[in-house]
Coordinates of C-alpha atoms in Angstrom, one line a residue:
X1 CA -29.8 -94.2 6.6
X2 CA -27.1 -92.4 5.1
X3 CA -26.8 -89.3 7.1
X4 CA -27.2 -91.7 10.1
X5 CA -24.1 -93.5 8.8
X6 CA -22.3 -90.5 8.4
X7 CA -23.3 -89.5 12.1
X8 CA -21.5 -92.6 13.3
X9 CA -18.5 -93.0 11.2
X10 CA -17.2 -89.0 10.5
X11 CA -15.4 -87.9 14.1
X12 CA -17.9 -84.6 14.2
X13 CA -16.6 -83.8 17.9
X14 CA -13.6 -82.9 17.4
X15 CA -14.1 -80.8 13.9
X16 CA -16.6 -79.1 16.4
X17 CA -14.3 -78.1 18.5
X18 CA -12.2 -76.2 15.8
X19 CA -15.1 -73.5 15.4
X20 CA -15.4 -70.3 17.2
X21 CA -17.9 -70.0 19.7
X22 CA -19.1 -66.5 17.8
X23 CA -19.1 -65.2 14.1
X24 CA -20.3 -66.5 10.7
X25 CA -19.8 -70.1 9.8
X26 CA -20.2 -71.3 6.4
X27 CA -20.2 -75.2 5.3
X28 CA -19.2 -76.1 2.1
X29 CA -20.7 -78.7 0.2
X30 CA -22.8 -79.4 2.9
X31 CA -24.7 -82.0 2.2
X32 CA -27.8 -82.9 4.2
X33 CA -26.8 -80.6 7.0
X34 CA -25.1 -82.7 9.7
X35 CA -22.5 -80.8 10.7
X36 CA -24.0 -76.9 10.5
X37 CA -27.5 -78.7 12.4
X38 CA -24.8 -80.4 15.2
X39 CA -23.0 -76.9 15.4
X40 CA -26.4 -75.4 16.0
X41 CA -27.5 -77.6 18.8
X42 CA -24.0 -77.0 20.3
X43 CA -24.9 -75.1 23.8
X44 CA -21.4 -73.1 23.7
X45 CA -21.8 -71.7 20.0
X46 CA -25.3 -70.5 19.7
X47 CA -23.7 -67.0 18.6
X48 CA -22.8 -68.6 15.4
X49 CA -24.8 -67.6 12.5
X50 CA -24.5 -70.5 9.9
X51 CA -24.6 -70.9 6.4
X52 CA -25.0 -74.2 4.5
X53 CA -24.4 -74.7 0.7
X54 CA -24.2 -77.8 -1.4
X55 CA -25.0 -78.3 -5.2
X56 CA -27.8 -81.4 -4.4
X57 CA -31.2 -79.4 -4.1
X58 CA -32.4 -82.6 -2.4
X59 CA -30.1 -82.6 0.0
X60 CA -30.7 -78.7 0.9
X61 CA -34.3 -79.5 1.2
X62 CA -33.7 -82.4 3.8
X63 CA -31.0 -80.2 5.6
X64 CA -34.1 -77.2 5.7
X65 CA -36.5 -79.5 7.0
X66 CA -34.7 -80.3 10.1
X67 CA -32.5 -77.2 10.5
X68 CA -33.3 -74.8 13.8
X69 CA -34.7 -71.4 13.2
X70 CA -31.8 -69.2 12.2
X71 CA -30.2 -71.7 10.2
X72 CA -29.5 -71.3 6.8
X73 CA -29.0 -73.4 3.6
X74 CA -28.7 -72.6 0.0
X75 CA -28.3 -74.5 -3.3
X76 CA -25.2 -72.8 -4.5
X77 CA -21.1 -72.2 -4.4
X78 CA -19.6 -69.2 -2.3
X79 CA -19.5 -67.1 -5.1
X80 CA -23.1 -66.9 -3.3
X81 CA -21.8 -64.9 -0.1
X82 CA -19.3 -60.8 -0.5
X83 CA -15.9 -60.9 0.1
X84 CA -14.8 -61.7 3.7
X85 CA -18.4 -62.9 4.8
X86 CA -17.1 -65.6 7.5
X87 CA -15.2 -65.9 10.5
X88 CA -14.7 -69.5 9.3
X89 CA -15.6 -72.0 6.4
X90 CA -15.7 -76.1 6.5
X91 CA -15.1 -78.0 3.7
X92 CA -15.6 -81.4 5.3
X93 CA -15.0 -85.0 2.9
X94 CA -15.9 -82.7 -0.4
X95 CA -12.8 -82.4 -2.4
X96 CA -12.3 -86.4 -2.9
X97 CA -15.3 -86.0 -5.3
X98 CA -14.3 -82.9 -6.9
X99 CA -11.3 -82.7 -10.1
X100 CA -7.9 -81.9 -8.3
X101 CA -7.5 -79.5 -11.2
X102 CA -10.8 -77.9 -9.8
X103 CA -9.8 -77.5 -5.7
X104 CA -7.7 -74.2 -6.4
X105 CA -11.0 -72.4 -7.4
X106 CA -12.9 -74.1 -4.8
X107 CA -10.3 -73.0 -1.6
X108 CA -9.9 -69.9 -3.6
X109 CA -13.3 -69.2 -3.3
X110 CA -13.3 -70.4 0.4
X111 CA -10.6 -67.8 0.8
X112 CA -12.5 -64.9 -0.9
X113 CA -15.6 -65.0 1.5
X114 CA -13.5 -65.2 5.0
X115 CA -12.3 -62.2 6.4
X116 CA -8.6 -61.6 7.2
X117 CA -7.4 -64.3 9.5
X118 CA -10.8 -66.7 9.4
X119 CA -10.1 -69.9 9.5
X120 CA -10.9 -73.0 7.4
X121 CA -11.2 -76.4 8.8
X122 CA -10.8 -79.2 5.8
X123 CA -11.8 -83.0 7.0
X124 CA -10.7 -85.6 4.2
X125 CA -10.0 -88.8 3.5
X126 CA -6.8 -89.7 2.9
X127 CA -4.9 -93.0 1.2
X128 CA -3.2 -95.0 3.7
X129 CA -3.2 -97.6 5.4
X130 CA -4.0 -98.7 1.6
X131 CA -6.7 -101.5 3.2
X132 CA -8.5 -98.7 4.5
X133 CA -8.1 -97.3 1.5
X134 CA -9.4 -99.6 -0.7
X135 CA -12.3 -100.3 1.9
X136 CA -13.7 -96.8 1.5
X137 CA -12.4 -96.5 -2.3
X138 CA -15.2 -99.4 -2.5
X139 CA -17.7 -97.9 -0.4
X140 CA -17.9 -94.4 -2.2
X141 CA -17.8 -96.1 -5.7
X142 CA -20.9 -97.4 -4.7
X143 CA -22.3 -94.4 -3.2
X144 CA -21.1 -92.3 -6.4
X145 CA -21.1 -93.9 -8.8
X146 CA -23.7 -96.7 -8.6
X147 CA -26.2 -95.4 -6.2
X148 CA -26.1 -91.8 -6.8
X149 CA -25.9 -90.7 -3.1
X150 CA -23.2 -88.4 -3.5
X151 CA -23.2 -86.4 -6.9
X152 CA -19.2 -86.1 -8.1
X153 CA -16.5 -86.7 -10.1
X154 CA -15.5 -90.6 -9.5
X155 CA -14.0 -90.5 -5.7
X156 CA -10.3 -90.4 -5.6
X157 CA -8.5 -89.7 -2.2
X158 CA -4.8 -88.6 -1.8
X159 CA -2.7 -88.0 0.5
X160 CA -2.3 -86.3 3.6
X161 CA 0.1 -83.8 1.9
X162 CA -1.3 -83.6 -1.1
X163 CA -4.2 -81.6 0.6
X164 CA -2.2 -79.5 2.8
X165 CA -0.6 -78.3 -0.5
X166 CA -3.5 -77.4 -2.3
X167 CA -4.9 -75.5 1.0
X168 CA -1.0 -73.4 1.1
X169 CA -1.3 -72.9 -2.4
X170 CA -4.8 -71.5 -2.0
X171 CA -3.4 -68.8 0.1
X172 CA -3.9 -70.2 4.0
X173 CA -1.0 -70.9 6.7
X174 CA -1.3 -74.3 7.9
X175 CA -2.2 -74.3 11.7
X176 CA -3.2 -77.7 12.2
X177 CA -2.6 -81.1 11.0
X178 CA -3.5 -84.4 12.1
X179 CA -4.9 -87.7 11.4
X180 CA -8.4 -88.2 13.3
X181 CA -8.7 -91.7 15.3
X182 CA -11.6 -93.8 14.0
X183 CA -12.4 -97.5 14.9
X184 CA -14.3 -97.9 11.7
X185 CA -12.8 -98.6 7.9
X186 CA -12.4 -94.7 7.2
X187 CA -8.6 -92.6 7.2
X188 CA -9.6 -89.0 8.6
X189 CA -7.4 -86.5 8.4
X190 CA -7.6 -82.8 9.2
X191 CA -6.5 -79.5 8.3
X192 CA -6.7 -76.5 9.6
X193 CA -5.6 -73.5 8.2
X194 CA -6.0 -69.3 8.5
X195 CA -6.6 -66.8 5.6
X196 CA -3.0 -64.2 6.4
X197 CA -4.2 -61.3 7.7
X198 CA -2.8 -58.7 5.4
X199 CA -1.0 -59.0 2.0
X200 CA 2.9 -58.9 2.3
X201 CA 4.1 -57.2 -1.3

């Protein structure tokens, strides 16, 4: 029921579209697997070799039991994967469950495992309107806090700046930014943004 509510009310298509059609994809925190198992059924990017990790053993095992041959997913962080690993990393509605004084290690890490001028596509939730807010603030209380679906901190979601900051101050250039149009309750927003590809000193 969850992932099948997930599958209705997250905009997959167009986060799909940001992914190469070739290279090493790695999802981070990815749960039960929806988005690496849609990327693998996706005719124009079977060249992708993909990588799931999330720190809910359960969820791996669900994401393993319906994941294509090829597919791979590990209990773990990407301290898991060497240095420059991926041609692209997703961190998809992760970070509103995570200690803002935590993201730096987190798109650190992110940065550490793509090679020079990967890309990292970030979908989060994001604070206004403030009914929608408060609509999904509810909702993922529940979900974290009462029912245990999603293991976390206590959900918090921020702004649409606040985000693209944290991914700049991680290292990336900021190539895309844009709120994602939903019918349901939910504020999408994404970022996309590319490790440099060499170090100016």
């Amino acid at each position: 029921l969850h992932v099948a509510v997930r599958a209705l009310t997250c905009p997959f298509a167009p986060l799909l579209e940001r992914f190469p059609a070739a290279g090493t994809v790695l999802d981070v925190g990815c749960g039960h697997g929806l988005l690496v198992n849609l990327l693998a059924r996706d005719p124009s990017r079977r060249r992708l070799k993909l990588h799931g990790i999330d720190h809910d053993s359960a969820k791996i095992e669900a994401a393993r039991r319906v994941a294509p041959p090829g597919v791979e997913f590990a209990v773990g962080s990407p301290a898991l994967f060497p240095e420059s690993f991926c041609d692209a990393v997703a961190i998809v509605d992760v970070l509103y469950t995570v200690r803002r004084d935590a993201w730096s290690g987190i798109l650190e890490g992110c940065a550490r495992v793509l090679k020079p001028g990967g890309r990292l596509i970030v979908k989060e939730v994001v604070d206004r309107p403030r009914w929608k807010y408060w609509a999904i603030m509810a909702q993922e209380t529940l979900s974290v806090t009462v029912f245990g679906i999603t293991k976390g901190e206590r959900p918090h979601f921020e702004s649409p700046e606040d985000y693209c900051r944290a991914v700049v101050q991680a290292g990336f250039t900021l190539l895309e930014t844009l709120p994602l149009s939903s019918a349901t309750w939910i504020s999408h927003y994404l970022v996309v943004a590319q490790k440099p590809t060499s170090v100016h000193t």
